[in-house]
CSV table of C-alpha atoms in Angstrom, one decimal:
chain,number,residue,atom,x,y,z
D,44,MET,CA,-63.0,47.4,87.3
D,45,VAL,CA,-60.5,45.5,85.3
D,46,VAL,CA,-59.4,47.1,82.0
D,47,LEU,CA,-57.8,44.7,79.5
D,48,TYR,CA,-55.7,46.0,76.7
D,49,VAL,CA,-54.8,44.3,73.5
D,50,ARG,CA,-51.8,45.8,71.7
D,51,GLY,CA,-50.7,45.3,68.1
D,52,CYS,CA,-47.2,44.4,67.0
D,53,CYS,CA,-46.7,48.1,66.4
D,54,GLY,CA,-47.0,48.8,70.1
D,55,GLU,CA,-50.1,51.0,69.8
D,56,SER,CA,-53.0,50.3,72.2
D,57,LEU,CA,-56.4,51.9,72.8
D,58,PRO,CA,-59.6,50.9,74.5
D,59,CYS,CA,-62.9,49.6,73.2
D,60,SER,CA,-65.9,48.7,75.2
D,61,THR,CA,-68.1,45.6,75.5
D,62,ARG,CA,-70.6,44.5,78.1
D,63,GLY,CA,-70.0,47.4,80.4
D,64,ALA,CA,-66.3,46.8,80.8
D,65,SER,CA,-63.4,48.1,78.8
D,66,VAL,CA,-61.4,45.6,76.7
D,67,LEU,CA,-58.5,46.6,74.6
D,68,CYS,CA,-57.6,43.9,72.2
D,69,ALA,CA,-54.9,43.7,69.6
D,70,SER,CA,-54.2,41.3,66.8
D,71,THR,CA,-51.7,42.1,64.1
D,72,CYS,CA,-49.9,38.8,63.7
D,73,ALA,CA,-52.6,37.0,61.7
D,74,GLN,CA,-51.2,34.7,59.1
D,75,MET,CA,-53.7,33.1,56.7
D,76,ALA,CA,-53.4,29.4,56.6
D,77,GLY,CA,-56.2,28.1,54.4
D,78,CYS,CA,-59.5,29.2,56.1
D,79,VAL,CA,-57.8,29.7,59.5
D,80,SER,CA,-56.0,32.8,60.8
D,81,ARG,CA,-53.9,32.7,63.9
D,82,VAL,CA,-54.6,35.8,66.0
D,83,GLU,CA,-52.1,37.1,68.6
D,84,LEU,CA,-53.4,39.0,71.5
D,85,ALA,CA,-51.2,41.2,73.7
D,86,VAL,CA,-52.8,42.0,77.1
D,87,SER,CA,-52.2,44.7,79.7
D,88,CYS,CA,-54.3,45.8,82.7
D,89,GLN,CA,-54.9,48.9,84.6
D,90,SER,CA,-55.7,49.6,88.3
D,91,LEU,CA,-55.9,46.0,89.5
D,92,LEU,CA,-57.0,45.3,93.0
D,93,ASP,CA,-54.5,44.5,95.7
D,94,ARG,CA,-55.1,41.1,97.3
D,95,ASP,CA,-51.8,40.7,99.0
D,96,LEU,CA,-51.0,42.0,102.5
D,97,GLY,CA,-48.0,44.3,102.6
D,98,SER,CA,-47.5,44.1,98.8
D,99,ARG,CA,-49.3,44.4,95.5
D,100,SER,CA,-51.0,41.6,93.5
D,101,ASP,CA,-49.0,39.2,91.3
D,102,PRO,CA,-51.3,39.1,88.2
D,103,LEU,CA,-51.6,36.6,85.4
D,104,CYS,CA,-54.2,36.6,82.6
D,105,VAL,CA,-55.8,33.5,81.4
D,106,LEU,CA,-57.8,33.1,78.1
D,107,LEU,CA,-60.6,30.7,77.8
D,108,GLN,CA,-63.0,29.8,75.0
D,109,GLU,CA,-66.5,28.4,75.2
D,110,VAL,CA,-66.5,24.8,73.8
D,111,GLY,CA,-70.3,24.3,74.0
D,112,GLY,CA,-72.9,23.6,76.7
D,113,GLY,CA,-71.6,26.5,78.8
D,114,GLN,CA,-68.3,24.8,79.2
D,115,TRP,CA,-65.0,26.7,78.9
D,116,ALA,CA,-61.6,25.5,78.0
D,117,GLU,CA,-58.3,27.3,78.6
D,118,LEU,CA,-56.5,28.3,75.4
D,119,ASP,CA,-53.5,30.1,76.8
D,120,ARG,CA,-52.2,32.2,79.7
D,121,THR,CA,-49.6,34.9,80.2
D,122,GLU,CA,-46.7,35.0,82.5
D,123,ARG,CA,-47.1,36.2,86.1
D,124,ILE,CA,-45.8,39.7,86.9
D,125,LYS,CA,-44.9,40.3,90.5
D,126,ASN,CA,-46.2,43.3,92.6
D,127,CYS,CA,-47.9,45.1,89.8
D,128,GLN,CA,-51.3,46.9,89.5
D,129,ASN,CA,-50.8,47.9,85.8
D,130,PRO,CA,-49.2,44.9,84.2
D,131,GLU,CA,-48.1,44.7,80.5
D,132,PHE,CA,-47.8,41.0,79.8
D,133,CYS,CA,-45.0,40.0,77.5
D,134,LYS,CA,-46.4,36.6,76.5
D,135,LYS,CA,-49.0,36.9,73.7
D,136,LEU,CA,-52.2,34.9,73.8
D,137,ILE,CA,-52.8,32.8,70.6
D,138,VAL,CA,-56.2,32.1,69.1
D,139,ASP,CA,-57.3,30.4,65.9
D,140,TYR,CA,-59.8,32.7,64.2
D,141,TYR,CA,-62.7,31.6,62.1
D,142,PHE,CA,-65.0,34.2,60.6
D,143,GLU,CA,-67.8,31.7,60.1
D,144,LYS,CA,-68.0,30.9,63.9
D,145,VAL,CA,-69.1,32.7,67.0
D,146,GLN,CA,-66.0,32.3,69.2
D,147,LYS,CA,-66.9,33.3,72.8
D,148,LEU,CA,-63.8,34.3,74.8
D,149,LYS,CA,-63.3,35.0,78.5
D,150,PHE,CA,-60.3,36.9,79.8
D,151,GLY,CA,-59.6,36.3,83.5
D,152,VAL,CA,-57.0,38.0,85.7
D,153,TYR,CA,-55.8,36.2,88.8
D,154,ASP,CA,-53.4,37.0,91.7
D,155,ILE,CA,-50.9,34.2,91.8
D,156,ASP,CA,-49.3,33.4,95.1
D,157,ASN,CA,-48.2,29.8,94.6
D,158,LYS,CA,-46.6,27.5,92.0
D,159,SER,CA,-49.7,25.5,91.3
D,160,PHE,CA,-51.1,25.5,87.8
D,161,ASP,CA,-54.6,25.3,89.1
D,162,LEU,CA,-56.3,28.7,89.4
D,163,ASN,CA,-59.0,27.6,91.8
D,164,ASP,CA,-56.8,28.5,94.8
D,165,ASP,CA,-55.9,31.9,93.5
D,166,ASP,CA,-57.7,35.3,93.9
D,167,TYR,CA,-59.8,36.3,91.0
D,168,LEU,CA,-59.2,40.0,90.2
D,169,GLY,CA,-61.7,40.4,87.4
D,170,GLY,CA,-62.2,39.7,83.7
D,171,ILE,CA,-64.4,40.2,80.7
D,172,GLU,CA,-66.4,38.1,78.2
D,173,CYS,CA,-66.6,39.0,74.5
D,174,THR,CA,-66.4,37.3,71.1
D,175,LEU,CA,-63.3,37.1,68.9
D,176,GLY,CA,-65.4,38.8,66.2
D,177,GLN,CA,-65.9,41.8,68.5
D,178,VAL,CA,-62.2,41.9,69.2
D,179,VAL,CA,-61.0,41.9,65.6
D,180,SER,CA,-63.7,44.2,64.3
D,181,SER,CA,-63.6,46.9,67.0
D,182,SER,CA,-64.2,50.2,65.3
D,183,LEU,CA,-61.8,51.9,67.8
D,184,PHE,CA,-58.9,49.6,66.9
D,185,THR,CA,-56.2,51.1,64.8
D,186,ARG,CA,-52.8,49.8,63.6
D,187,PRO,CA,-50.4,50.2,60.7
D,188,LEU,CA,-50.7,47.5,58.0
D,189,GLU,CA,-48.0,45.0,57.7
D,190,LEU,CA,-46.6,43.1,54.7
D,191,LYS,CA,-48.0,39.6,54.7
D,192,GLN,CA,-46.8,36.5,53.1
D,193,GLY,CA,-48.6,36.2,49.8
D,194,LYS,CA,-49.8,33.2,47.9
D,195,PRO,CA,-48.0,32.3,44.6
D,196,ALA,CA,-49.9,32.6,41.4
D,197,GLY,CA,-50.5,29.0,40.3
D,198,LYS,CA,-47.6,27.0,41.6
D,199,GLY,CA,-45.0,29.7,41.1
D,200,THR,CA,-43.4,27.9,38.2
D,201,ILE,CA,-42.3,29.1,34.8
D,202,THR,CA,-44.3,27.6,31.9
D,203,VAL,CA,-42.6,26.1,28.8
D,204,ILE,CA,-42.5,28.4,25.7
D,205,LYS,CA,-41.7,26.2,22.7
D,206,ASN,CA,-39.8,27.1,19.5
D,207,ASN,CA,-38.6,30.5,20.8
D,208,LEU,CA,-34.9,31.4,21.4
D,209,ASN,CA,-35.9,34.7,23.0
D,210,PRO,CA,-38.8,33.8,25.3
D,211,CYS,CA,-40.5,36.3,27.6
D,212,TRP,CA,-42.5,34.7,30.4
D,213,ARG,CA,-45.5,36.2,32.0
D,214,LYS,CA,-45.3,37.5,35.6
D,215,PHE,CA,-45.6,35.1,38.5
D,216,SER,CA,-45.5,35.5,42.2
D,217,VAL,CA,-43.6,33.7,45.0
D,218,PRO,CA,-44.0,34.2,48.8
D,219,LEU,CA,-41.7,36.7,50.3
D,220,GLN,CA,-40.7,34.2,53.0
D,221,THR,CA,-38.9,32.1,50.4
D,222,PHE,CA,-36.3,34.8,50.0
D,223,CYS,CA,-34.0,35.1,53.1
D,224,GLY,CA,-36.9,34.4,55.4
D,225,GLY,CA,-38.6,37.7,54.4
D,226,ASP,CA,-35.7,39.8,55.7
D,227,PHE,CA,-35.7,43.1,53.8
D,228,ASN,CA,-32.1,43.8,54.8
D,229,LYS,CA,-30.6,40.8,53.1
D,230,PRO,CA,-29.7,41.2,49.4
D,231,ILE,CA,-31.3,39.0,46.8
D,232,LYS,CA,-29.0,37.9,44.0
D,233,VAL,CA,-30.5,36.4,40.8
D,234,GLU,CA,-28.1,34.4,38.7
D,235,PHE,CA,-29.3,31.8,36.3
D,236,GLU,CA,-27.5,30.3,33.4
D,237,CYS,CA,-29.2,27.8,31.2
D,238,ILE,CA,-26.8,24.8,31.2
D,239,HIS,CA,-27.4,21.7,29.1
D,240,PRO,CA,-25.5,18.9,30.9
D,241,GLU,CA,-24.9,16.7,27.8
D,242,LYS,CA,-23.6,19.6,25.7
D,243,LYS,CA,-21.3,20.7,28.6
D,244,GLN,CA,-19.7,17.2,28.7
D,245,LYS,CA,-19.3,17.0,24.9
D,246,LYS,CA,-17.9,20.5,24.2
D,247,LYS,CA,-15.1,22.1,26.2
D,248,SER,CA,-15.9,25.5,24.7
D,249,TYR,CA,-19.5,25.3,25.8
D,250,LYS,CA,-20.5,28.0,28.3
D,251,ASN,CA,-24.3,28.0,28.4
D,252,SER,CA,-27.4,27.8,26.2
D,253,GLY,CA,-28.5,31.2,27.2
D,254,ILE,CA,-28.9,33.5,30.2
D,255,LEU,CA,-32.1,34.1,32.2
D,256,ARG,CA,-32.6,37.7,33.2
D,257,VAL,CA,-35.2,39.3,35.5
D,258,LYS,CA,-36.9,42.1,33.7
D,259,SER,CA,-38.8,43.5,36.7
D,260,CYS,CA,-39.3,42.6,40.3
D,261,LYS,CA,-41.5,44.3,43.0
D,262,ILE,CA,-42.9,43.5,46.4
D,263,GLU,CA,-46.7,43.4,46.6
D,264,THR,CA,-48.7,43.4,49.8
D,265,GLU,CA,-51.1,40.5,50.1
D,266,TYR,CA,-53.8,41.6,52.5
D,267,SER,CA,-55.9,39.2,54.5
D,268,PHE,CA,-59.6,39.3,55.6
D,269,LEU,CA,-58.4,40.3,59.0
D,270,ASP,CA,-56.4,43.2,57.6
D,271,TYR,CA,-59.6,44.6,56.1
D,272,VAL,CA,-61.8,44.0,59.1
D,273,MET,CA,-59.3,45.4,61.5
D,274,GLY,CA,-58.7,48.3,59.1
D,275,GLY,CA,-62.3,49.4,59.7
D,276,CYS,CA,-64.2,47.6,57.0
D,277,GLN,CA,-67.9,47.3,58.1
D,278,ILE,CA,-69.9,44.3,57.1
D,279,ASN,CA,-73.5,45.2,56.4
D,280,PHE,CA,-76.1,42.4,56.8
D,281,THR,CA,-79.4,42.4,55.0
D,282,VAL,CA,-82.1,39.7,55.2
D,283,GLY,CA,-84.7,38.8,52.5
D,284,VAL,CA,-87.6,36.4,53.5
D,285,ASP,CA,-89.7,34.4,51.1
D,286,PHE,CA,-93.5,34.9,51.9
D,287,THR,CA,-94.8,33.1,48.8
D,288,GLY,CA,-97.9,30.9,49.0
D,289,SER,CA,-96.0,27.7,48.5
D,290,ASN,CA,-94.8,28.0,52.1
D,291,GLY,CA,-98.3,27.2,53.4
D,292,ASP,CA,-100.6,28.9,55.8
D,293,PRO,CA,-98.4,30.1,58.8
D,294,LYS,CA,-101.2,28.9,61.1
D,295,SER,CA,-100.9,25.3,59.9
D,296,PRO,CA,-98.2,23.1,61.5
D,297,ASP,CA,-97.4,22.0,57.9
D,298,SER,CA,-96.3,25.5,56.9
D,299,LEU,CA,-92.6,26.4,56.7
D,300,HIS,CA,-93.6,29.7,58.4
D,301,TYR,CA,-95.4,27.9,61.3
D,302,ILE,CA,-93.6,28.8,64.6
D,303,SER,CA,-93.4,25.7,66.7
D,304,PRO,CA,-94.2,25.7,70.5
D,305,ASP,CA,-90.5,26.2,71.2
D,306,GLY,CA,-90.6,29.4,69.2
D,307,VAL,CA,-88.6,28.4,66.1
D,308,ASN,CA,-89.0,27.4,62.4
D,309,GLU,CA,-86.4,27.0,59.6
D,310,TYR,CA,-86.6,30.7,58.7
D,311,LEU,CA,-85.8,31.8,62.2
D,312,ILE,CA,-83.0,29.3,62.7
D,313,ALA,CA,-81.4,30.5,59.5
D,314,ILE,CA,-81.6,34.1,60.5
D,315,TRP,CA,-80.2,33.4,64.0
D,316,SER,CA,-77.4,31.1,62.7
D,317,VAL,CA,-76.0,33.5,60.1
D,318,GLY,CA,-76.9,36.8,61.8
D,319,SER,CA,-75.2,35.8,65.1
D,320,VAL,CA,-71.9,35.6,63.3
D,321,VAL,CA,-72.2,38.7,61.1
D,322,GLN,CA,-73.5,41.1,63.7
D,323,ASP,CA,-70.1,41.4,65.4
D,324,TYR,CA,-68.8,43.1,62.3
D,325,ASP,CA,-71.4,45.9,62.2
D,326,THR,CA,-70.9,48.6,64.8
D,327,ASP,CA,-74.5,50.0,64.9
D,328,LYS,CA,-76.2,46.6,64.8
D,329,LEU,CA,-78.9,48.0,62.5
D,330,PHE,CA,-79.9,45.4,59.9
D,331,PRO,CA,-82.4,46.0,57.0
D,332,ALA,CA,-84.8,43.2,56.6
D,333,PHE,CA,-87.3,42.6,53.7
D,334,GLY,CA,-89.9,40.2,52.6
D,335,PHE,CA,-91.0,39.3,49.1
D,336,GLY,CA,-93.9,37.4,47.4
D,337,ALA,CA,-96.7,38.6,49.7
D,338,GLN,CA,-99.8,40.8,49.5
D,339,VAL,CA,-99.2,43.6,52.0
D,340,PRO,CA,-101.7,46.1,53.5
D,341,PRO,CA,-103.3,48.5,53.0
D,342,SER,CA,-103.5,48.1,49.2
D,343,TRP,CA,-102.9,44.3,49.3
D,344,GLN,CA,-100.8,44.5,46.2
D,345,VAL,CA,-98.1,41.9,45.7
D,346,SER,CA,-94.7,43.2,46.8
D,347,HIS,CA,-91.2,41.7,46.3
D,348,GLU,CA,-89.4,44.3,48.4
D,349,PHE,CA,-91.3,45.3,51.5
D,350,ALA,CA,-89.8,46.2,54.9
D,351,LEU,CA,-90.4,43.6,57.6
D,352,ASN,CA,-91.0,46.4,60.1
D,353,PHE,CA,-93.5,48.1,57.6
D,354,ASN,CA,-91.4,51.2,57.5
D,355,PRO,CA,-90.0,51.6,54.0
D,356,SER,CA,-88.1,54.7,54.8
D,357,ASN,CA,-86.3,53.0,57.7
D,358,PRO,CA,-86.2,49.2,57.2
D,359,TYR,CA,-83.5,48.7,59.8
D,360,CYS,CA,-84.1,46.4,62.7
D,361,GLN,CA,-82.1,46.6,66.0
D,362,GLY,CA,-79.9,43.6,66.1
D,363,ILE,CA,-80.8,40.0,65.1
D,364,GLN,CA,-83.5,40.0,67.7
D,365,GLY,CA,-85.0,43.0,66.0
D,366,ILE,CA,-85.3,41.0,62.7
D,367,VAL,CA,-86.8,38.1,64.6
D,368,ASP,CA,-89.4,40.4,66.3
D,369,ALA,CA,-90.3,42.1,63.0
D,370,TYR,CA,-90.7,38.7,61.3
D,371,ARG,CA,-93.0,37.4,64.1
D,372,HIS,CA,-95.0,40.6,64.1
D,373,ILE,CA,-95.6,40.7,60.3
D,374,LEU,CA,-96.7,37.1,59.7
D,375,PRO,CA,-100.3,37.5,60.7
D,376,GLN,CA,-100.6,40.8,58.9
D,377,ILE,CA,-99.8,39.7,55.3
D,378,ARG,CA,-101.1,37.3,52.8
D,379,LEU,CA,-98.7,34.8,51.3
D,380,TYR,CA,-98.9,34.9,47.6
D,381,GLY,CA,-96.3,34.9,44.8
D,382,PRO,CA,-94.4,34.6,42.5
D,383,THR,CA,-90.8,34.0,43.8
D,384,ASN,CA,-88.7,36.9,42.6
D,385,PHE,CA,-85.2,37.5,43.8
D,386,SER,CA,-83.9,40.3,41.6
D,387,PRO,CA,-85.7,43.2,43.4
D,388,ILE,CA,-84.0,42.6,46.7
D,389,ILE,CA,-80.6,41.8,45.1
D,390,ASN,CA,-80.8,45.1,43.2
D,391,HIS,CA,-81.9,46.9,46.3
D,392,VAL,CA,-78.8,45.9,48.2
D,393,ALA,CA,-76.6,46.3,45.1
D,394,ARG,CA,-77.6,50.0,44.9
D,395,PHE,CA,-76.0,50.6,48.4
D,396,ALA,CA,-73.0,48.5,47.5
D,397,ALA,CA,-72.5,50.6,44.4
D,398,HIS,CA,-72.8,53.8,46.4
D,399,SER,CA,-70.1,52.5,48.8
D,400,ALA,CA,-67.9,51.4,45.9
D,401,GLN,CA,-67.9,55.0,44.5
D,402,GLN,CA,-66.0,56.1,47.6
D,403,GLY,CA,-63.0,54.0,46.3
D,404,THR,CA,-62.1,52.6,49.7
D,405,ALA,CA,-62.4,49.3,51.5
D,406,SER,CA,-64.9,50.7,54.1
D,407,GLN,CA,-68.1,48.7,53.6
D,408,TYR,CA,-69.0,45.2,52.4
D,409,PHE,CA,-72.5,43.9,52.0
D,410,ILE,CA,-73.9,40.4,52.8
D,411,LEU,CA,-77.5,39.5,51.6
D,412,LEU,CA,-79.1,36.5,53.1
D,413,ILE,CA,-82.1,35.2,51.1
D,414,ILE,CA,-84.2,32.4,52.7
D,415,THR,CA,-86.6,30.8,50.3
D,416,ASP,CA,-88.7,27.7,49.9
D,417,GLY,CA,-88.9,27.2,46.1
D,418,GLU,CA,-88.0,27.7,42.6
D,419,ILE,CA,-87.1,31.2,41.3
D,420,THR,CA,-89.6,32.8,39.0
D,421,ASP,CA,-87.4,35.6,37.7
D,422,LEU,CA,-84.3,33.5,37.0
D,423,ASP,CA,-83.1,35.5,34.0
D,424,GLN,CA,-83.4,38.8,35.9
D,425,THR,CA,-81.8,37.2,38.9
D,426,ARG,CA,-78.9,36.0,36.8
D,427,GLN,CA,-78.4,39.6,35.5
D,428,ALA,CA,-78.7,41.0,39.0
D,429,ILE,CA,-76.0,38.6,40.3
D,430,VAL,CA,-73.6,39.3,37.4
D,431,ASP,CA,-74.0,43.1,38.1
D,432,ALA,CA,-73.5,42.6,41.8
D,433,SER,CA,-70.3,40.6,41.2
D,434,LYS,CA,-68.6,43.9,40.4
D,435,LEU,CA,-69.6,45.3,43.7
D,436,PRO,CA,-68.5,44.8,47.4
D,437,MET,CA,-71.3,42.2,48.0
D,438,SER,CA,-71.9,38.5,48.7
D,439,ILE,CA,-75.2,36.6,48.5
D,440,ILE,CA,-76.2,33.7,50.7
D,441,ILE,CA,-79.2,31.6,49.8
D,442,VAL,CA,-80.7,29.1,52.2
D,443,GLY,CA,-83.3,26.8,50.8
D,444,VAL,CA,-85.9,25.7,53.4
D,445,GLY,CA,-88.3,22.8,52.9
D,446,ALA,CA,-88.2,19.9,50.4
D,447,ALA,CA,-88.4,21.8,47.1
D,448,ASP,CA,-86.3,21.3,44.0
D,449,PHE,CA,-83.4,23.7,44.4
D,450,ARG,CA,-81.6,23.0,41.1
D,451,ALA,CA,-81.9,26.7,40.1
D,452,MET,CA,-80.2,27.8,43.3
D,453,GLU,CA,-77.3,25.4,42.7
D,454,PHE,CA,-77.0,26.9,39.2
D,455,LEU,CA,-76.8,30.4,40.7
D,456,ASP,CA,-74.1,29.2,43.1
D,457,GLY,CA,-71.7,28.9,40.2
D,458,ASP,CA,-69.6,26.1,41.6
D,459,SER,CA,-70.0,24.0,38.4
D,460,GLY,CA,-68.9,26.9,36.2
D,461,VAL,CA,-68.9,30.7,35.9
D,462,LEU,CA,-72.4,32.1,36.1
D,463,LYS,CA,-73.4,34.1,33.1
D,464,SER,CA,-76.3,36.5,32.4
D,465,LEU,CA,-78.8,35.7,29.7
D,466,SER,CA,-76.8,37.9,27.3
D,467,GLY,CA,-73.7,35.8,28.0
D,468,GLU,CA,-71.9,38.3,30.3
D,469,PRO,CA,-69.9,36.3,32.9
D,470,ALA,CA,-69.8,37.1,36.6
D,471,ALA,CA,-66.7,39.0,37.6
D,472,ARG,CA,-66.3,36.7,40.6
D,473,ASP,CA,-68.2,34.1,42.5
D,474,ILE,CA,-70.4,35.8,45.1
D,475,VAL,CA,-73.3,33.3,45.7
D,476,GLN,CA,-73.3,30.5,48.2
D,477,PHE,CA,-76.4,28.2,48.3
D,478,VAL,CA,-77.2,25.5,50.9
D,479,PRO,CA,-80.4,23.5,51.5
D,480,PHE,CA,-81.4,23.7,55.1
D,481,ARG,CA,-82.4,20.0,55.1
D,482,GLN,CA,-78.8,19.1,55.2
D,483,PHE,CA,-78.5,20.7,58.6
D,484,GLN,CA,-81.7,19.6,60.3
D,485,SER,CA,-79.9,17.1,62.6
D,486,ALA,CA,-76.7,19.2,62.9
D,487,PRO,CA,-75.9,21.8,65.6
D,488,ARG,CA,-77.2,25.2,64.7
D,489,GLU,CA,-73.8,26.7,64.2
D,490,ALA,CA,-73.1,24.2,61.4
D,491,LEU,CA,-75.2,26.1,59.0
D,492,SER,CA,-73.4,29.4,59.5
D,493,GLN,CA,-70.0,27.7,59.2
D,494,VAL,CA,-70.9,26.4,55.7
D,495,VAL,CA,-72.6,29.4,54.3
D,496,LEU,CA,-70.2,32.0,55.6
D,497,ALA,CA,-67.0,30.0,54.9
D,498,GLU,CA,-66.5,31.7,51.5
D,499,VAL,CA,-67.2,35.3,52.6
D,500,PRO,CA,-63.6,36.1,53.7
D,501,LYS,CA,-62.3,35.0,50.3
D,502,GLN,CA,-65.0,36.8,48.4
D,503,LEU,CA,-64.3,40.1,50.3
D,504,VAL,CA,-60.6,39.9,49.8
D,505,SER,CA,-61.0,39.0,46.1
D,506,TYR,CA,-63.1,42.0,45.5
D,507,TYR,CA,-60.8,44.5,47.2
D,508,LYS,CA,-57.7,42.9,45.6
D,509,TRP,CA,-59.5,43.2,42.2
D,510,ARG,CA,-60.2,46.9,42.8
D,511,GLY,CA,-56.7,47.4,44.2
D,512,TRP,CA,-58.0,48.9,47.4
D,513,PRO,CA,-55.9,48.4,50.6
D,514,PRO,CA,-57.4,48.4,54.0
D,515,GLY,CA,-58.2,51.8,55.4
D,516,ARG,CA,-60.0,53.6,58.1
D,517,LEU,CA,-62.8,55.9,56.9
D,518,PRO,CA,-66.0,57.0,58.7
D,519,GLU,CA,-68.9,54.7,58.3
D,520,ALA,CA,-71.7,55.7,55.9
D,521,LYS,CA,-75.1,54.0,55.9
D,522,SER,CA,-78.2,55.0,54.1
D,523,VAL,CA,-81.7,53.6,53.4
């Protein structure tokens, strides 16, 4: 069996497992560039097979990524090491990382005995398939955190203070890389005289119009989404499904809950699209799933927070398939009713996010996916619930299915201004992302997840930065 190792820049390495083989992956050279992070993988192998007669194999590792339709494209490859069963490759494999995508990777190790670039004529020694999400979120991966290049506050410029001969400017930030390329061993000299060119020409005795002094200076670490994920932060995924009567009778082909002959509907597509990405960041793959707006047995009272698996004490489903199975199983057992209330499920997840926040560490972040077909009935309560949740490690994704008027959802999104509660309290940060499913009906299924999840890394980082919590590695804690 081939064992692949990924080692961080610190030189530490340790194994993690996936699909029956051991893969050890490292990535500590991630630089944020907009929404893209470049991940660097250092690879080593153990106990490779000998394919050469009279000598050991000459291994090389190639990295491929699935590009769709079962096709694979080569991203990078290491150097070849001669006569070695336990190679530690010097060349790092580079991958662009996107949280909002499922990036399937394939590591292949070959015995190279010729100068041809083509690997079809070389002996295949083994390999492994995984996703990049599994690589960067491995719970067994540890590494020291490194100082990253930060983003300047605003444009990093000093604002004008008028009519003041002794101005004191507010603090601002500039990237460390702008100073001596980020070399800590080089001194930084700050010397700034305020010279007025015209006065200098007119007056020989003129020296300056003042001196600028630096009152304080410190280096602050700017952590990235990958720093938190690779530092052990778990992403907990919860689903809320709208079972109000406006969806239509699930037995009717006109219903949004009608499952077509090919086994899908808009609800299922949304669950699969978002869940397939997020599941890589949760080690136990247990996801709570709830319904709202239906009459449920045995009392047939309307509930806005019932477990899809009918087990209120343990609403967790095993993997995304478990959510799908629970959804299919519950459809014929409930009565679609109403109204459309969001706040109970938002508050439910917020309670666990609040419990996690009390630990004072960046150990857990919560994503709530709500799939709905219509207008919100409890808009004021939902506004308050979102404002409260904005102070917690939590993001909310709303996918609107069908052809309803979703203006209230767009209002909750907050893109046109800061969302406020009915009392006027503003949200501490933007945590809601809404998209109408109809915009993606003709697009590839992965397009939906790419849009709704694109803001999550920024939301996660903004929360932990706001709280002043660095990445860390604490034991996972999950409760119902």
